[in-house]
Amino acid sequence: MSDNPFDDLYQILSNGQIPSGQAIAFPGTVQVPILRAPPAMPANGVAGPSSQYDAGEVSFSPPLRWSAADLNYLLGAIFPDQTVGRAILLELRNETPNSPSSPVRLGLYLRIPPQQRPVSAPAAAPNDTGRLVSKALITEATGATEQAARKALVQAILAMGVSLRHVTTQHLVLSHLYRQPDFALQSIKRGIQGMAAVSEVEWVERMVQLRPVKKDGMPWFEARLEMLLLEGGFSGLPKWASIVDVALGLREEQRVEWAKTYGEVVRFLDIVQTDLDMAEE
């Protein structure tokens, strides 16, 4: 096995065929994590103007305002699949109703498709719709203001084990990936297919070799992409293969726009990280 699975060992013929080996077919349909700022969603069952998220612009330059737009955009970066699928729900409410000075509680929920109550379940109450609970709490936080509650919620999410720096690296790699020419993307795809065929022992050995990232003089982009693939495990390869396929299917100008979008996300995440680091000092 080559130390670098992205080494282009094949010669592409004029008919597009690879003379050595056969491409591995990945099963199933894979969601591509397209980042987009999710639309503001009103909090269910919450009365008053505080339940409506403002449509302010995202803070692409400091200081971070911790607006609803900032939080929605950040959630789109951390939970891309759930955000695109509208599976994320925010609920904002005052701890003491009808009290403007009351602390604000903000909850982050995972939306669950309604399910019919099973026959074996206890008898429903008179006003029960017969459907099971349609959301599950992920985490929540409290703040003196809505802005403080949003920031506290992000800190609570990160306390669950989410690494903002890792999310930033993912989007930085994506911004570089979408700037690659076709031949480089085709080489990356073959590298991903090759990784699917290696043993677990080789997989672990390669992870050790890639620490530090720039070992053996590998370019930053190739090294970080490979490390992300290794960290994601075998099950993560189909998603990355699908991302490369999407990039190959775009025109050059479209690809550049996608790269710019991911670059904007990186800039925003850096601002968020700086704000959170300052809060810890």
Tab-separated table of C-alpha atoms in Angstrom:
chain	number	residue	atom	x	y	z
A	1	MET	CA	0.000	0.000	0.000
A	2	SER	CA	1.314	3.439	-0.872
A	3	ASP	CA	1.812	5.825	2.027
A	4	ASN	CA	-0.431	8.264	0.199
A	5	PRO	CA	-3.648	6.740	-1.199
A	6	PHE	CA	-4.130	9.896	-3.248
A	7	ASP	CA	-0.989	9.239	-5.285
A	8	ASP	CA	-2.192	9.090	-8.877
A	9	LEU	CA	-0.871	5.694	-9.946
A	10	TYR	CA	-3.198	5.326	-12.905
A	11	GLN	CA	-3.076	6.656	-16.412
A	12	ILE	CA	-6.447	7.904	-17.624
A	13	LEU	CA	-7.051	6.902	-21.223
A	14	SER	CA	-8.791	9.100	-23.758
A	15	ASN	CA	-12.019	7.145	-23.293
A	16	GLY	CA	-12.006	7.880	-19.554
A	17	GLN	CA	-11.331	4.273	-18.535
A	18	ILE	CA	-8.826	3.338	-15.845
A	19	PRO	CA	-6.593	0.558	-17.192
A	20	SER	CA	-5.671	-0.874	-13.798
A	21	GLY	CA	-8.375	-2.117	-11.454
A	22	GLN	CA	-12.080	-1.470	-11.273
A	23	ALA	CA	-13.877	1.277	-9.389
A	24	ILE	CA	-15.630	0.142	-6.231
A	25	ALA	CA	-19.358	0.820	-6.240
A	26	PHE	CA	-20.575	2.408	-3.031
A	27	PRO	CA	-24.024	1.246	-1.902
A	28	GLY	CA	-27.039	3.382	-1.204
A	29	THR	CA	-27.891	7.027	-1.597
A	30	VAL	CA	-25.731	9.415	0.388
A	31	GLN	CA	-26.710	12.861	1.661
A	32	VAL	CA	-24.145	15.489	0.744
A	33	PRO	CA	-23.553	17.927	3.625
A	34	ILE	CA	-24.373	21.158	1.812
A	35	LEU	CA	-24.088	23.991	4.274
A	36	ARG	CA	-26.710	26.674	4.145
A	37	ALA	CA	-28.102	29.081	6.693
A	38	PRO	CA	-31.387	27.523	7.847
A	39	PRO	CA	-34.528	29.650	7.885
A	40	ALA	CA	-35.556	30.960	11.278
A	41	MET	CA	-38.130	28.674	12.852
A	42	PRO	CA	-40.638	30.048	15.378
A	43	ALA	CA	-40.707	28.320	18.728
A	44	ASN	CA	-43.776	26.127	19.051
A	45	GLY	CA	-46.181	27.044	21.801
A	46	VAL	CA	-44.307	30.185	22.837
A	47	ALA	CA	-46.102	33.509	22.917
A	48	GLY	CA	-44.611	36.972	22.647
A	49	PRO	CA	-42.101	38.695	20.370
A	50	SER	CA	-39.161	36.841	21.942
A	51	SER	CA	-40.363	33.656	20.243
A	52	GLN	CA	-39.697	35.115	16.793
A	53	TYR	CA	-36.133	34.941	15.529
A	54	ASP	CA	-34.975	38.097	13.787
A	55	ALA	CA	-33.748	37.994	10.208
A	56	GLY	CA	-30.576	39.988	10.832
A	57	GLU	CA	-27.466	39.348	8.793
A	58	VAL	CA	-24.813	36.891	9.869
A	59	SER	CA	-21.778	38.396	11.630
A	60	PHE	CA	-19.071	37.821	9.032
A	61	SER	CA	-16.863	40.354	10.802
A	62	PRO	CA	-16.249	40.873	14.525
A	63	PRO	CA	-17.710	41.545	16.964
A	64	LEU	CA	-20.085	38.604	16.973
A	65	ARG	CA	-23.616	39.781	17.752
A	66	TRP	CA	-24.984	36.342	18.681
A	67	SER	CA	-28.114	37.110	16.697
A	68	ALA	CA	-30.645	34.484	15.649
A	69	ALA	CA	-29.061	34.538	12.190
A	70	ASP	CA	-25.638	33.849	13.734
A	71	LEU	CA	-26.962	30.891	15.714
A	72	ASN	CA	-28.867	29.437	12.760
A	73	TYR	CA	-25.811	29.727	10.546
A	74	LEU	CA	-23.616	28.066	13.163
A	75	LEU	CA	-26.077	25.209	13.630
A	76	GLY	CA	-25.981	24.720	9.871
A	77	ALA	CA	-22.224	24.212	10.097
A	78	ILE	CA	-22.306	21.878	13.104
A	79	PHE	CA	-25.400	19.876	12.122
A	80	PRO	CA	-25.547	20.169	8.309
A	81	ASP	CA	-27.633	17.082	7.532
A	82	GLN	CA	-30.130	17.745	10.319
A	83	THR	CA	-30.397	21.414	9.368
A	84	VAL	CA	-30.998	20.776	5.685
A	85	GLY	CA	-33.563	18.141	6.659
A	86	ARG	CA	-35.260	20.635	9.022
A	87	ALA	CA	-34.714	18.234	11.898
A	88	ILE	CA	-33.388	20.940	14.246
A	89	LEU	CA	-35.855	22.918	16.349
A	90	LEU	CA	-35.144	25.885	18.639
A	91	GLU	CA	-37.491	26.919	21.429
A	92	LEU	CA	-37.047	30.226	23.219
A	93	ARG	CA	-39.031	31.228	26.295
A	94	ASN	CA	-38.846	33.386	29.401
A	95	GLU	CA	-38.340	31.545	32.669
A	96	THR	CA	-41.079	33.713	34.204
A	97	PRO	CA	-43.885	34.487	31.735
A	98	ASN	CA	-44.948	38.124	31.371
A	99	SER	CA	-41.734	39.320	33.036
A	100	PRO	CA	-39.439	41.251	30.670
A	101	SER	CA	-36.488	40.909	33.072
A	102	SER	CA	-36.869	37.154	33.412
A	103	PRO	CA	-33.931	34.965	32.289
A	104	VAL	CA	-34.301	33.473	28.833
A	105	ARG	CA	-34.151	29.721	28.274
A	106	LEU	CA	-33.229	28.379	24.838
A	107	GLY	CA	-33.638	24.716	23.997
A	108	LEU	CA	-32.241	22.782	21.048
A	109	TYR	CA	-34.407	19.865	19.971
A	110	LEU	CA	-34.230	17.115	17.406
A	111	ARG	CA	-37.470	16.956	15.464
A	112	ILE	CA	-38.879	13.421	15.333
A	113	PRO	CA	-41.434	12.447	12.677
A	114	PRO	CA	-44.830	11.880	14.352
A	115	GLN	CA	-45.604	8.243	15.011
A	116	GLN	CA	-48.917	6.612	15.742
A	117	ARG	CA	-49.314	5.336	19.291
A	118	PRO	CA	-48.704	1.566	19.308
A	119	VAL	CA	-51.605	-0.684	20.231
A	120	SER	CA	-49.714	-1.909	23.298
A	121	ALA	CA	-49.334	1.640	24.694
A	122	PRO	CA	-51.471	2.797	27.663
A	123	ALA	CA	-54.858	4.280	26.879
A	124	ALA	CA	-54.689	7.842	25.593
A	125	ALA	CA	-55.942	10.769	27.635
A	126	PRO	CA	-59.185	12.435	26.451
A	127	ASN	CA	-57.339	15.252	24.657
A	128	ASP	CA	-54.494	13.071	23.407
A	129	THR	CA	-54.041	13.055	19.637
A	130	GLY	CA	-52.746	9.511	19.702
A	131	ARG	CA	-49.334	10.572	18.406
A	132	LEU	CA	-46.083	10.165	20.308
A	133	VAL	CA	-43.829	13.069	21.322
A	134	SER	CA	-42.398	14.627	18.147
A	135	LYS	CA	-39.192	16.151	19.528
A	136	ALA	CA	-36.288	15.208	21.762
A	137	LEU	CA	-34.168	17.651	23.759
A	138	ILE	CA	-30.517	17.769	22.707
A	139	THR	CA	-29.399	20.465	25.137
A	140	GLU	CA	-30.546	23.796	26.556
A	141	ALA	CA	-29.109	26.914	28.160
A	142	THR	CA	-30.187	30.031	30.023
A	143	GLY	CA	-29.061	33.642	29.697
A	144	ALA	CA	-30.014	37.084	30.919
A	145	THR	CA	-30.791	38.088	27.329
A	146	GLU	CA	-31.586	36.253	24.110
A	147	GLN	CA	-28.044	36.908	22.870
A	148	ALA	CA	-26.554	35.500	26.078
A	149	ALA	CA	-28.821	32.454	25.856
A	150	ARG	CA	-27.701	31.756	22.283
A	151	LYS	CA	-24.044	31.956	23.257
A	152	ALA	CA	-24.652	29.733	26.283
A	153	LEU	CA	-26.446	27.218	24.057
A	154	VAL	CA	-23.437	27.017	21.741
A	155	GLN	CA	-21.177	26.479	24.751
A	156	ALA	CA	-23.512	23.691	25.889
A	157	ILE	CA	-23.317	22.064	22.448
A	158	LEU	CA	-19.522	22.183	22.510
A	159	ALA	CA	-19.540	20.726	26.028
A	160	MET	CA	-21.255	17.660	24.542
A	161	GLY	CA	-18.028	16.866	22.703
A	162	VAL	CA	-18.470	18.837	19.487
A	163	SER	CA	-15.133	20.318	18.373
A	164	LEU	CA	-15.534	23.680	16.687
A	165	ARG	CA	-11.966	23.480	15.381
A	166	HIS	CA	-12.744	20.121	13.777
A	167	VAL	CA	-15.847	21.590	12.124
A	168	THR	CA	-13.700	24.477	10.878
A	169	THR	CA	-11.133	22.067	9.433
A	170	GLN	CA	-13.866	20.139	7.626
A	171	HIS	CA	-15.142	23.273	5.926
A	172	LEU	CA	-11.640	24.497	5.135
A	173	VAL	CA	-10.930	21.171	3.420
A	174	LEU	CA	-14.213	21.459	1.513
A	175	SER	CA	-13.316	24.968	0.368
A	176	HIS	CA	-10.042	23.602	-1.027
A	177	LEU	CA	-11.667	20.499	-2.500
A	178	TYR	CA	-14.114	22.515	-4.590
A	179	ARG	CA	-11.212	24.469	-6.072
A	180	GLN	CA	-9.546	21.341	-7.437
A	181	PRO	CA	-9.494	20.657	-11.194
A	182	ASP	CA	-11.215	17.594	-12.614
A	183	PHE	CA	-8.085	15.436	-12.824
A	184	ALA	CA	-7.299	16.094	-9.143
A	185	LEU	CA	-10.874	15.273	-8.086
A	186	GLN	CA	-10.756	12.047	-10.096
A	187	SER	CA	-7.508	11.137	-8.343
A	188	ILE	CA	-9.083	11.882	-4.945
A	189	LYS	CA	-12.048	9.686	-5.798
A	190	ARG	CA	-9.758	6.787	-6.705
A	191	GLY	CA	-7.924	7.347	-3.427
A	192	ILE	CA	-11.209	7.062	-1.519
A	193	GLN	CA	-12.083	3.892	-3.399
A	194	GLY	CA	-8.653	2.490	-2.582
A	195	MET	CA	-9.123	3.248	1.113
A	196	ALA	CA	-12.305	1.157	1.133
A	197	ALA	CA	-10.225	-1.910	0.280
A	198	VAL	CA	-7.495	-1.635	2.934
A	199	SER	CA	-7.380	-3.644	6.141
A	200	GLU	CA	-8.080	-2.175	9.565
A	201	VAL	CA	-4.420	-2.634	10.478
A	202	GLU	CA	-3.306	-0.575	7.473
A	203	TRP	CA	-5.948	2.010	8.358
A	204	VAL	CA	-4.579	2.494	11.876
A	205	GLU	CA	-0.973	2.495	10.678
A	206	ARG	CA	-1.748	5.257	8.209
A	207	MET	CA	-3.364	7.374	10.930
A	208	VAL	CA	-0.179	7.076	12.975
A	209	GLN	CA	1.921	8.051	9.956
A	210	LEU	CA	-0.131	11.193	9.359
A	211	ARG	CA	0.580	12.639	12.795
A	212	PRO	CA	1.847	15.310	12.533
A	213	VAL	CA	-0.227	16.330	9.530
A	214	LYS	CA	2.668	17.490	7.334
A	215	LYS	CA	4.715	14.352	7.748
A	216	ASP	CA	6.792	13.393	4.705
A	217	GLY	CA	6.240	16.817	3.160
A	218	MET	CA	2.656	16.117	2.094
A	219	PRO	CA	0.694	19.239	1.107
A	220	TRP	CA	-1.693	20.512	3.798
A	221	PHE	CA	-4.864	19.873	1.804
A	222	GLU	CA	-4.068	16.264	0.900
A	223	ALA	CA	-2.920	15.445	4.421
A	224	ARG	CA	-5.943	16.991	6.128
A	225	LEU	CA	-8.388	15.409	3.690
A	226	GLU	CA	-6.868	11.996	4.228
A	227	MET	CA	-6.909	12.464	8.002
A	228	LEU	CA	-10.588	13.443	7.904
A	229	LEU	CA	-11.314	10.324	5.868
A	230	LEU	CA	-9.405	8.145	8.326
A	231	GLU	CA	-11.066	9.737	11.350
A	232	GLY	CA	-14.487	9.182	9.786
A	233	GLY	CA	-13.880	5.454	9.409
A	234	PHE	CA	-14.995	3.117	6.649
A	235	SER	CA	-18.625	4.181	7.062
A	236	GLY	CA	-17.744	7.790	6.235
A	237	LEU	CA	-16.134	7.045	2.865
A	238	PRO	CA	-19.375	6.937	0.821
A	239	LYS	CA	-20.318	10.453	1.913
A	240	TRP	CA	-16.936	11.863	0.877
A	241	ALA	CA	-17.092	9.948	-2.413
A	242	SER	CA	-20.493	11.518	-3.008
A	243	ILE	CA	-19.105	14.987	-2.251
A	244	VAL	CA	-16.382	14.462	-4.852
A	245	ASP	CA	-18.995	13.260	-7.354
A	246	VAL	CA	-21.002	16.425	-6.764
A	247	ALA	CA	-17.897	18.541	-7.346
A	248	LEU	CA	-17.157	16.680	-10.586
A	249	GLY	CA	-20.709	17.320	-11.742
A	250	LEU	CA	-20.439	21.090	-11.320
A	251	ARG	CA	-19.186	23.576	-13.849
A	252	GLU	CA	-15.979	25.364	-12.906
A	253	GLU	CA	-17.730	28.621	-12.039
A	254	GLN	CA	-20.246	26.741	-9.869
A	255	ARG	CA	-17.439	24.945	-8.102
A	256	VAL	CA	-15.738	28.249	-7.352
A	257	GLU	CA	-18.950	29.596	-5.804
A	258	TRP	CA	-19.234	26.535	-3.566
A	259	ALA	CA	-15.614	26.989	-2.520
A	260	LYS	CA	-16.325	30.625	-1.643
A	261	THR	CA	-19.348	29.599	0.416
A	262	TYR	CA	-17.320	27.134	2.462
A	263	GLY	CA	-14.610	29.774	2.828
A	264	GLU	CA	-17.166	32.192	4.283
A	265	VAL	CA	-18.186	29.522	6.775
A	266	VAL	CA	-14.561	29.116	7.840
A	267	ARG	CA	-14.260	32.867	8.389
A	268	PHE	CA	-17.443	32.880	10.468
A	269	LEU	CA	-16.321	29.885	12.544
A	270	ASP	CA	-13.009	31.610	13.267
A	271	ILE	CA	-14.940	34.618	14.595
A	272	VAL	CA	-17.060	32.339	16.780
A	273	GLN	CA	-13.970	30.544	18.099
A	274	THR	CA	-12.270	33.851	18.945
A	275	ASP	CA	-15.365	35.085	20.776
A	276	LEU	CA	-15.622	31.890	22.810
A	277	ASP	CA	-11.897	31.897	23.614
A	278	MET	CA	-12.137	35.469	24.897
A	279	ALA	CA	-15.052	34.470	27.132
A	280	GLU	CA	-12.870	31.817	28.787
A	281	GLU	CA	-10.047	34.242	29.621
